[in-house]
Coordinates of C-alpha atoms in Angstrom, one line a residue:
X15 CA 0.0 0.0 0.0
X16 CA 1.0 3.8 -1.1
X17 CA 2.1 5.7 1.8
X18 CA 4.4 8.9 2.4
X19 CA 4.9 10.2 5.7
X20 CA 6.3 13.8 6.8
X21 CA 7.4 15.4 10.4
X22 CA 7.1 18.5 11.0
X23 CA 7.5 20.0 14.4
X24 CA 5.7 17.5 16.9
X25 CA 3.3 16.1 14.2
X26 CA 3.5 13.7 11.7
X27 CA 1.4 13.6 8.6
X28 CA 0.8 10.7 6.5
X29 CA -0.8 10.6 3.0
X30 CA -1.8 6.6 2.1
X31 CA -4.0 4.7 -0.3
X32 CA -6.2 2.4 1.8
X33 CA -9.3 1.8 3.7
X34 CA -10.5 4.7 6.3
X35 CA -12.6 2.6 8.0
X36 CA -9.3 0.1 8.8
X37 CA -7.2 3.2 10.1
X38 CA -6.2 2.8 13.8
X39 CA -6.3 6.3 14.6
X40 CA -7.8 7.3 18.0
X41 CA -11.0 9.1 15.4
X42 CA -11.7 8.9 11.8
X43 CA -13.8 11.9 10.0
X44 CA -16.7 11.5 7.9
X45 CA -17.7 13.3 5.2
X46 CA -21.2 14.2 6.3
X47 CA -24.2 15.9 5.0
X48 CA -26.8 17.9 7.0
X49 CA -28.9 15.0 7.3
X50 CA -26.2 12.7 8.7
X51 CA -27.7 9.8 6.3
X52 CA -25.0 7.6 5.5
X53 CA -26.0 6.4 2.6
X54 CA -23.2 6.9 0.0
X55 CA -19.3 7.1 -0.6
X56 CA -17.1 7.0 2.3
X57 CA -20.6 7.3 4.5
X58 CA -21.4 4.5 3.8
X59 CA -18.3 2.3 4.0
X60 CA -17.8 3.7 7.6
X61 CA -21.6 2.6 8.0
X62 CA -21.2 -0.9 7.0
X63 CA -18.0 -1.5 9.3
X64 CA -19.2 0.3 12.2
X65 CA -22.6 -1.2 11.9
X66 CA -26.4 0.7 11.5
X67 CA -26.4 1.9 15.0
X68 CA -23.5 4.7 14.3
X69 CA -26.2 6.5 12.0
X70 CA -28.7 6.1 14.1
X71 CA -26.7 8.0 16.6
X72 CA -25.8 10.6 14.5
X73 CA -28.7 11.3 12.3
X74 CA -30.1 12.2 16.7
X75 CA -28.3 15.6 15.7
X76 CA -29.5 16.3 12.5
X77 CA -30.0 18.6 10.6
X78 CA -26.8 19.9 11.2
X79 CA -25.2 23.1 9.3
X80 CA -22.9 22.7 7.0
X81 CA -19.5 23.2 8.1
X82 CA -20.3 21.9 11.7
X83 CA -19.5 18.2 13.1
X84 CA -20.9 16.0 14.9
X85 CA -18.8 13.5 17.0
X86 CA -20.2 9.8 18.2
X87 CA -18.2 6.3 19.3
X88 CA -16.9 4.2 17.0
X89 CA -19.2 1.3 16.9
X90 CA -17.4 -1.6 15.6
X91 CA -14.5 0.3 13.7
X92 CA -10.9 0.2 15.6
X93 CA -11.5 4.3 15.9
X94 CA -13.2 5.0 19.1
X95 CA -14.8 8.5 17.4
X96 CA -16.6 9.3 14.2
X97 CA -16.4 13.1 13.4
X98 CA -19.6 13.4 11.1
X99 CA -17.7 16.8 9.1
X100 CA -20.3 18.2 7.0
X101 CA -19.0 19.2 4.0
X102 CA -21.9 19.8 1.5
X103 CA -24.5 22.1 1.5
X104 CA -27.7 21.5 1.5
X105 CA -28.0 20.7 -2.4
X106 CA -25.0 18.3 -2.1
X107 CA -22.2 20.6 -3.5
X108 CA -18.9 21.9 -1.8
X109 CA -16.9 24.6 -1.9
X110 CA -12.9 25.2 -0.8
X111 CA -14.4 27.7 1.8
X112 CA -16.9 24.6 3.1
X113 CA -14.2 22.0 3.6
X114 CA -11.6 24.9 5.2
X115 CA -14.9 25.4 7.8
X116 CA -14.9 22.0 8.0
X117 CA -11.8 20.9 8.3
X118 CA -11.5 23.5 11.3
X119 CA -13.8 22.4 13.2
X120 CA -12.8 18.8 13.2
X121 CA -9.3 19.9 14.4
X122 CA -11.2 21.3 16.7
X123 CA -13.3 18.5 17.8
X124 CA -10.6 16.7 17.7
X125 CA -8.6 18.7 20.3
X126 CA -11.2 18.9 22.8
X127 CA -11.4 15.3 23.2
X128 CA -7.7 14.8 23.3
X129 CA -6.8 12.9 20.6
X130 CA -3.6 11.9 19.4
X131 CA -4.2 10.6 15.7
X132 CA -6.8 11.5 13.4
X133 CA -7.5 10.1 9.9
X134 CA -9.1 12.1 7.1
X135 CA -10.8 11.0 3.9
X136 CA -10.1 14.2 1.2
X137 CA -13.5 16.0 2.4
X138 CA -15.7 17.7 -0.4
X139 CA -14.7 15.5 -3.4
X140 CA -17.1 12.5 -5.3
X141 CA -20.7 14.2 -5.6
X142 CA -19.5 17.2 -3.3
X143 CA -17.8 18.1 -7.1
X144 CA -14.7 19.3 -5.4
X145 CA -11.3 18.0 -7.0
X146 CA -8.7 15.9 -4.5
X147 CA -6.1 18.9 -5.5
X148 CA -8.3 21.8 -4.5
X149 CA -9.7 19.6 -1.1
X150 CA -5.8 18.6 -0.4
X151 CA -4.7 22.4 -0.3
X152 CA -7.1 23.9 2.3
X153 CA -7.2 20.6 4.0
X154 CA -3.3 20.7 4.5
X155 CA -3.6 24.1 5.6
X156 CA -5.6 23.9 8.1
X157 CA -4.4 21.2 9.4
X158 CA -0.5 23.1 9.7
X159 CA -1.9 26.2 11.0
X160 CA -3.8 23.8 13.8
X161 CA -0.7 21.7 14.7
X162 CA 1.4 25.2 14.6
X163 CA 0.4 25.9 18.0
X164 CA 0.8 23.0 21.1
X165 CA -1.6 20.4 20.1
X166 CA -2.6 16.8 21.4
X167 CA -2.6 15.5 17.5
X168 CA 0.6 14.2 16.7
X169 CA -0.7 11.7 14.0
X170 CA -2.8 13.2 10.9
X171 CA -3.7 10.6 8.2
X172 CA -4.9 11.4 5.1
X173 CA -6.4 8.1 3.3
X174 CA -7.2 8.0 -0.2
X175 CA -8.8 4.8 -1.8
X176 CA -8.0 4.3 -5.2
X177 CA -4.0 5.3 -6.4
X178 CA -5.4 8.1 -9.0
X179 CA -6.9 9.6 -5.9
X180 CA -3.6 8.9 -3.6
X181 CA -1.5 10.5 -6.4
X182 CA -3.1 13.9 -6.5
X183 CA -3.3 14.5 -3.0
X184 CA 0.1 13.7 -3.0
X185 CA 0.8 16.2 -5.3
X186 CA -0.3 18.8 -3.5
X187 CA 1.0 17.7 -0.2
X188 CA 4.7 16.7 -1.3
X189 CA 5.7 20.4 -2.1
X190 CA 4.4 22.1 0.5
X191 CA 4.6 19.5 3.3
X192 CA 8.6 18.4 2.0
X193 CA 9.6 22.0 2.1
X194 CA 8.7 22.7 5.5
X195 CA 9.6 19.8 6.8
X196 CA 13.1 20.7 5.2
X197 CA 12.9 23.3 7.1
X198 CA 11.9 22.4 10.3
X199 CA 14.5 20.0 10.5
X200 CA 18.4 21.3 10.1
X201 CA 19.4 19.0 13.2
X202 CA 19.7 15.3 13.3
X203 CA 16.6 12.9 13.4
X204 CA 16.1 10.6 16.3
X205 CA 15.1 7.4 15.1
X206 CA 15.2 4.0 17.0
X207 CA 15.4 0.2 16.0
X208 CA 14.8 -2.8 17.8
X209 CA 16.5 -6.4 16.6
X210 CA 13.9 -8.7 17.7
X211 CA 15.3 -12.6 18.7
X212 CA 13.4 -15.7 18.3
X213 CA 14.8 -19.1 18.3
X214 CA 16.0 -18.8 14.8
X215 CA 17.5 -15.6 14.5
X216 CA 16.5 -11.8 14.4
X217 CA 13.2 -10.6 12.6
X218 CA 13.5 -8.8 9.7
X219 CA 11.0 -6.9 7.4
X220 CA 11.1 -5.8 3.5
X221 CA 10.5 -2.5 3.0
X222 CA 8.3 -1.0 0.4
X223 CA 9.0 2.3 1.0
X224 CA 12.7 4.2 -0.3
X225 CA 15.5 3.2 0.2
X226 CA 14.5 -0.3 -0.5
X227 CA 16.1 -3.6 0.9
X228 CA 15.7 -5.6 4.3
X229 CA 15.7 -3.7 7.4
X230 CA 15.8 -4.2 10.9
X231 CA 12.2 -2.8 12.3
X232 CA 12.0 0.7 13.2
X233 CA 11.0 4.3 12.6
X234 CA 11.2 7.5 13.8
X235 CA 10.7 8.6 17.5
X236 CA 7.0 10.6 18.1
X237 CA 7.1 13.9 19.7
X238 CA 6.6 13.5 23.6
X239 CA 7.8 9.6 22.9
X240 CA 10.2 8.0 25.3
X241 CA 12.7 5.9 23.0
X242 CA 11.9 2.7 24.7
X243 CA 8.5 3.6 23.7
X244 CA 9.0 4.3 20.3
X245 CA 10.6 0.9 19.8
X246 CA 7.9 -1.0 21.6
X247 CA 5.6 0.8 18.9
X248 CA 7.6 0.7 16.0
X249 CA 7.9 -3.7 16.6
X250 CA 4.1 -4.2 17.0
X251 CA 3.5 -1.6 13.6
X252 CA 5.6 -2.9 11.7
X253 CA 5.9 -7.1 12.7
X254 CA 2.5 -7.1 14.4
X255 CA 4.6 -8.8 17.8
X256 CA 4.4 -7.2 21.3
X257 CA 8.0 -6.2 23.4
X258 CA 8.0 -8.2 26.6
X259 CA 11.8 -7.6 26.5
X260 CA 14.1 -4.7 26.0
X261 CA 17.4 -3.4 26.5
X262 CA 19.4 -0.9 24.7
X263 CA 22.2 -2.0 22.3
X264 CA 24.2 0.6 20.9
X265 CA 23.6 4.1 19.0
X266 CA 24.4 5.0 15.3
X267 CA 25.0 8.5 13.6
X268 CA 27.1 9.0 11.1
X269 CA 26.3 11.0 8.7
X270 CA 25.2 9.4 5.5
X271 CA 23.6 6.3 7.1
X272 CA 20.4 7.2 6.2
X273 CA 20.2 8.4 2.4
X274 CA 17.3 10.4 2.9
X275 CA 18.4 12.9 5.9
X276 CA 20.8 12.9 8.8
X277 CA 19.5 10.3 11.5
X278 CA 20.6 9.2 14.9
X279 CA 19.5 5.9 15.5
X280 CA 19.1 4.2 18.9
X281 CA 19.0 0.5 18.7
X282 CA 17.3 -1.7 21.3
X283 CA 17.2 -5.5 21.5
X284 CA 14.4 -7.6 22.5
X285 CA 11.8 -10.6 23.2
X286 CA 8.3 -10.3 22.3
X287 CA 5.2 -11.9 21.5
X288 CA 2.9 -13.0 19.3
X289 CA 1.8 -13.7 15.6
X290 CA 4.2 -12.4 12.4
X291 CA 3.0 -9.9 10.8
X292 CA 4.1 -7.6 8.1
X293 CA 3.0 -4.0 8.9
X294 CA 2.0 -1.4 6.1
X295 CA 5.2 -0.6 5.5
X296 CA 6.6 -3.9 5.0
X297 CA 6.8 -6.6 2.3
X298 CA 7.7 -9.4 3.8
X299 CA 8.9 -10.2 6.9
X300 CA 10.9 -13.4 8.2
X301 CA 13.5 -14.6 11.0
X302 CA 17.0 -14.9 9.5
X303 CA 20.6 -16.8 11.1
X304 CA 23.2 -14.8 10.9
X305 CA 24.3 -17.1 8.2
X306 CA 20.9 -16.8 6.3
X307 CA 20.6 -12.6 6.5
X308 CA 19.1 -11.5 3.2
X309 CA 20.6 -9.1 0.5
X310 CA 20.2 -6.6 0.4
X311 CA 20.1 -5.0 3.9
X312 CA 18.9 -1.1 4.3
X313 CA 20.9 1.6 5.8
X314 CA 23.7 1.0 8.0
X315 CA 21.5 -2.5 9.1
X316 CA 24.6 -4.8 8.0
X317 CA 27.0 -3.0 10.4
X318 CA 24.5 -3.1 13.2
X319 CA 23.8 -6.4 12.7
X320 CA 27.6 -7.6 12.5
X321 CA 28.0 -5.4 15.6
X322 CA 25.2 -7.3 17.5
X323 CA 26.2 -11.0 16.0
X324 CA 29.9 -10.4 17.7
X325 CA 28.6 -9.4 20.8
X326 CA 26.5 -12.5 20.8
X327 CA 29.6 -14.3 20.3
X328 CA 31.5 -12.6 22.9
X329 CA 28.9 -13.7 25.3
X330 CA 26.6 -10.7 25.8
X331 CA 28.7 -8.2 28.0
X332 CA 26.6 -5.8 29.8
X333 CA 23.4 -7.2 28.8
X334 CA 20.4 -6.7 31.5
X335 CA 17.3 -7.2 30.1
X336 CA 14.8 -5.4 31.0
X337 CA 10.5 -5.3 30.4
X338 CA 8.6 -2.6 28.9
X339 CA 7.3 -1.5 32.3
X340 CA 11.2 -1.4 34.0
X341 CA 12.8 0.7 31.1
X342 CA 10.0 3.2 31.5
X343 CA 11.5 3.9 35.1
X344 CA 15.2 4.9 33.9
X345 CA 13.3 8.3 32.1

């Protein structure tokens, strides 16, 4: 699946192709009429996964003006809110200045509640007669001037289902979104890894996403995100397993490691739980000997891992492992 993400500041925004009603953000927005009738379009996708009684919670608020929203649980989506945005007026067309209004206020919603990820369908667009371009401008800039100022939103998703539609918002979001985030960040990025044993070696995934190759599992560290908890995160996004083990390895900067930007890379190793699974961002996934690592490896990942096989060897010097709950206790 298509997906680019950006950090700027203490948000992250991701543009993807996929499902909205599969996003495991905290809420999800609709794209609403006054009516709150979910009978159409991405209405009625969120219907059929959340199940009838969604609607009949939010048509309890109707009519409602255009521009306004309407929040209500989840039902049986993984969001636990629906922001019902209404971004059509009465006779079913949009505007830029209706989805800006609109847009607002879900930001605004949003905030009150005190969430920390949000995912957006491109509001307006389909019978609203809006086009993903014009949508993806005032949606983006909303959303920037809103996460300018101290926010609890650290995670805006913009979902898109069909690649046409993933294209142009991209196009509109690359240029503005890559230039600022150019700017906002002239210092290093923290970034952590986590080399995940199991009985037959370390887990590794494929990455879809530039620069391509194998990869230890990984990402980049959230604003107000302890490393240790970054890396729990980053091994249950990405291989679907759960830390019950961790203990901090070794860190990596130089420059260059990372052909995209300057990164400083914490890397943990630990134990966890659970099924295999390959994440968005990944592939494939598999558990590889040090005799069986595949080619080719990402990033600095072949250094790291010779680093971490030796030290294996050498009998694990310093090694304490420590659980989730413990390593929260050193910050």
């Amino acid at each position: 699946m298509n997906r680019v993400t950006f950090y700027l500041g203490g948000a992250r925004y991701q543009v993807k192709q996929g499902d909205l009603t599969a996003e495991p953000a905290e809420g999800i927005v609709n794209a609403a009429n006054s009516r709150m009738v979910m009978g159409g379009g991405v209405a009625a996708a969120i219907r059929r996964k959340a199940g009838a009684s969604l609607e009949e919670e939010a048509r309890k608020h109707a009519p409602v003006p255009a521009g306004r929203v309407v929040v209500t649980g989840g039902g049986q989506l993984p969001a636990r809110y629906v922001l019902h945005a209404v971004s059509v007026d009465d006779h079913g067309h949009s505007s830029a200045e209706l989805v800006r209004q609109a847009t607002r206020n879900v930001l605004g919603e949003a905030e009150r509640l005190g969430l920390a990820s949000l995912a957006f369908p491109a509001l307006g667009c389909g019978v609203g007669g809006l086009t993903i371009p014009e949508a993806a401008t005032v949606m983006l800039e909303e959303s920037l001037r809103h996460t300018a100022t101290s926010s609890s939103l650290r995670t805006l998703t913009f979902v898109l289902w069909s690649e046409t539609d993933f294209g142009d918002f991209l196009a509109v979001a690359e240029p503005l979104l890559g230039q600022l985030t150019a700017k906002a960040f002239r210092n290093p990025l923290p970034t952590v890894d986590i080399i995940i044993e199991k009985e037959a070696g370390v887990v590794l995934v494929k990455r879809k996403n530039y620069p391509p190759g194998w990869a230890i599992p990984g990402g980049f560290v959230d604003y107000g995100e302890s490393l240790e908890e970054a890396a729990v995160r980053e091994a249950r996004e990405e291989t679907g397993l759960a830390v019950t083990h961790l203990e901090q390895f070794h860190t990596y900067s130089r420059p260059g490691r990372d052909p995209r930007f300057h990164t400083i890379a914490t890397v943990f190793v630990g134990r966890a739980e659970g099924h295999l699974c390959a994440g968005d961002d990944a592939g494939e996934i598999g558990v590889f000997s040090e005799q069986q690592l595949p080619r080719p490896l990402a990033f600095d990942h072949l250094s790291i891992l010779t680093d971490y096989f030796t030290w294996c060897r050498a009998g694990r010097p310093g090694s304490g492992f420590f659980t989730e709950k413990e390593a929260t206790k050193i910050l």
